[in-house]
Each structure stands twice: as C-alpha cells, then as structure tokens.
C-alpha cells in the first residue's frame, strides 16, 4: 500500500471512529455528556435484578411508531419529523463507510444491510438493558433503511466518479517494462 493510500485509509478510519462516537452520544446519551459509569451501573443493576427487564418500555410491533409519527406529521408536530428522519439520516454515513473501509466488492450491499441492522440492534439492546431509551423495532427498520440509502448514495458517487474519469477509476494503469510484456 502506498503512503498516500495508507494515509487516506487512516483518515477514513479516524472519521469512522468519530462517527461512531457521535452516533453513540446521539442514540444512547441523547446528545448529553457521555457517562459510561451510568451505563455500567445500569448493567450491573439489570444483572443483579433481571426481572427489571419487564419494566422497560419495548415496541415489538412493526410500523407502530412510524405510523404514529406519520400521523403526528399530519398534525404539524415537527418533533416527529426529527424522529423519523433522524433515525434514517443517522445511519446514512454508515452505508458509505462500510464499502470504503471493507472494500467495494461483491455483496457490499448485503454487508451494509447486515452491519446496519447489527449496529442498530446493538444500540436498541443497550437501551433495553440500561433503560437509557426504548427498544423499538421501528428504529431497527429506519436505521437499516438509512444504512442502505447511504450505500446507494455511495454507489451513485462511485458511478459518477467512473463516468467523469473515463470508466476506469479503480483500475491501476499498466506499465511496460523493456524486458517484459505488460506488467
């Protein structure tokens, strides 16, 4: 790997770490200061008293919150648009990071789908266990949808780049060596 490519990869990894930090702060801590000690205390409490899990609010009915939010939008309640769009928009960058960091290869879309769902599920289960939010199946769907939108945007950008650069954006140039045919 060339130094320039290595530096670019490091930059992408750093941006991804910052993205995960901000996403965690947004989803688990609702934008407030990140207090990992509070998470630890909540997890210890649920480990010592597992029956507390039954006191948590859970939505396992698909489209329940989405339709409630959609109806609230018709009543001109702006907070619901933030909830709907926020869940989608928060995961759009993930759909772009995954093919960049894992390589844009066959089945990249499937990787984005699975990893978006798994990351969202991790956040939802953490909210369930810590009581720092509500486990909501609709959030899983919206977050995963956001990841897929990000992937579609990424593939469109790569396609545009290839069109602008003449179709061979990722193909290295072949050089001739005087002692060999094409290298």
PDB file of N, CA, C and O in Angstrom, residues 21 24-26 28-35:
ATOM      1  N   UNK A  21     -18.563   7.511  17.666  1.00  0.00           N
ATOM      2  CA  UNK A  21     -18.637   8.262  18.923  1.00  0.00           C
ATOM      3  C   UNK A  21     -19.861   9.175  18.924  1.00  0.00           C
ATOM      4  O   UNK A  21     -20.650   9.174  19.878  1.00  0.00           O
ATOM      5  N   UNK A  24     -23.137   7.171  19.052  1.00  0.00           N
ATOM      6  CA  UNK A  24     -23.369   6.670  20.411  1.00  0.00           C
ATOM      7  C   UNK A  24     -23.860   7.788  21.316  1.00  0.00           C
ATOM      8  O   UNK A  24     -24.806   7.609  22.090  1.00  0.00           O
ATOM      9  N   UNK A  25     -23.228   8.929  21.209  1.00  0.00           N
ATOM     10  CA  UNK A  25     -23.636  10.078  22.017  1.00  0.00           C
ATOM     11  C   UNK A  25     -25.079  10.477  21.696  1.00  0.00           C
ATOM     12  O   UNK A  25     -25.863  10.766  22.592  1.00  0.00           O
ATOM     13  N   UNK A  26     -25.432  10.442  20.434  1.00  0.00           N
ATOM     14  CA  UNK A  26     -26.784  10.812  19.999  1.00  0.00           C
ATOM     15  C   UNK A  26     -27.829   9.787  20.449  1.00  0.00           C
ATOM     16  O   UNK A  26     -28.861  10.137  21.021  1.00  0.00           O
ATOM     17  N   UNK A  28     -27.560   6.839  22.579  1.00  0.00           N
ATOM     18  CA  UNK A  28     -27.624   6.395  23.969  1.00  0.00           C
ATOM     19  C   UNK A  28     -27.722   7.547  24.961  1.00  0.00           C
ATOM     20  O   UNK A  28     -28.417   7.450  25.965  1.00  0.00           O
ATOM     21  N   UNK A  29     -26.995   8.608  24.692  1.00  0.00           N
ATOM     22  CA  UNK A  29     -26.919   9.696  25.668  1.00  0.00           C
ATOM     23  C   UNK A  29     -27.746  10.913  25.255  1.00  0.00           C
ATOM     24  O   UNK A  29     -27.685  11.950  25.904  1.00  0.00           O
ATOM     25  N   UNK A  30     -28.497  10.778  24.167  1.00  0.00           N
ATOM     26  CA  UNK A  30     -29.394  11.831  23.674  1.00  0.00           C
ATOM     27  C   UNK A  30     -28.689  13.177  23.548  1.00  0.00           C
ATOM     28  O   UNK A  30     -29.261  14.224  23.822  1.00  0.00           O
ATOM     29  N   UNK A  31     -27.406  13.131  23.171  1.00  0.00           N
ATOM     30  CA  UNK A  31     -26.637  14.350  22.937  1.00  0.00           C
ATOM     31  C   UNK A  31     -25.977  14.922  24.183  1.00  0.00           C
ATOM     32  O   UNK A  31     -25.208  15.867  24.088  1.00  0.00           O
ATOM     33  N   UNK A  32     -26.241  14.358  25.345  1.00  0.00           N
ATOM     34  CA  UNK A  32     -25.646  14.851  26.580  1.00  0.00           C
ATOM     35  C   UNK A  32     -24.243  14.265  26.774  1.00  0.00           C
ATOM     36  O   UNK A  32     -23.785  13.445  25.982  1.00  0.00           O
ATOM     37  N   UNK A  33     -23.611  14.642  27.853  1.00  0.00           N
ATOM     38  CA  UNK A  33     -22.282  14.130  28.184  1.00  0.00           C
ATOM     39  C   UNK A  33     -22.341  12.611  28.310  1.00  0.00           C
ATOM     40  O   UNK A  33     -23.273  12.062  28.889  1.00  0.00           O
ATOM     41  N   UNK A  34     -21.324  11.965  27.775  1.00  0.00           N
ATOM     42  CA  UNK A  34     -21.274  10.504  27.816  1.00  0.00           C
ATOM     43  C   UNK A  34     -20.798  10.054  29.195  1.00  0.00           C
ATOM     44  O   UNK A  34     -19.670  10.316  29.575  1.00  0.00           O
ATOM     45  N   UNK A  35     -21.670   9.381  29.934  1.00  0.00           N
ATOM     46  CA  UNK A  35     -21.363   8.912  31.281  1.00  0.00           C
ATOM     47  C   UNK A  35     -21.349   7.386  31.271  1.00  0.00           C
ATOM     48  O   UNK A  35     -22.383   6.742  31.473  1.00  0.00           O
TER      49      UNK A  35
END
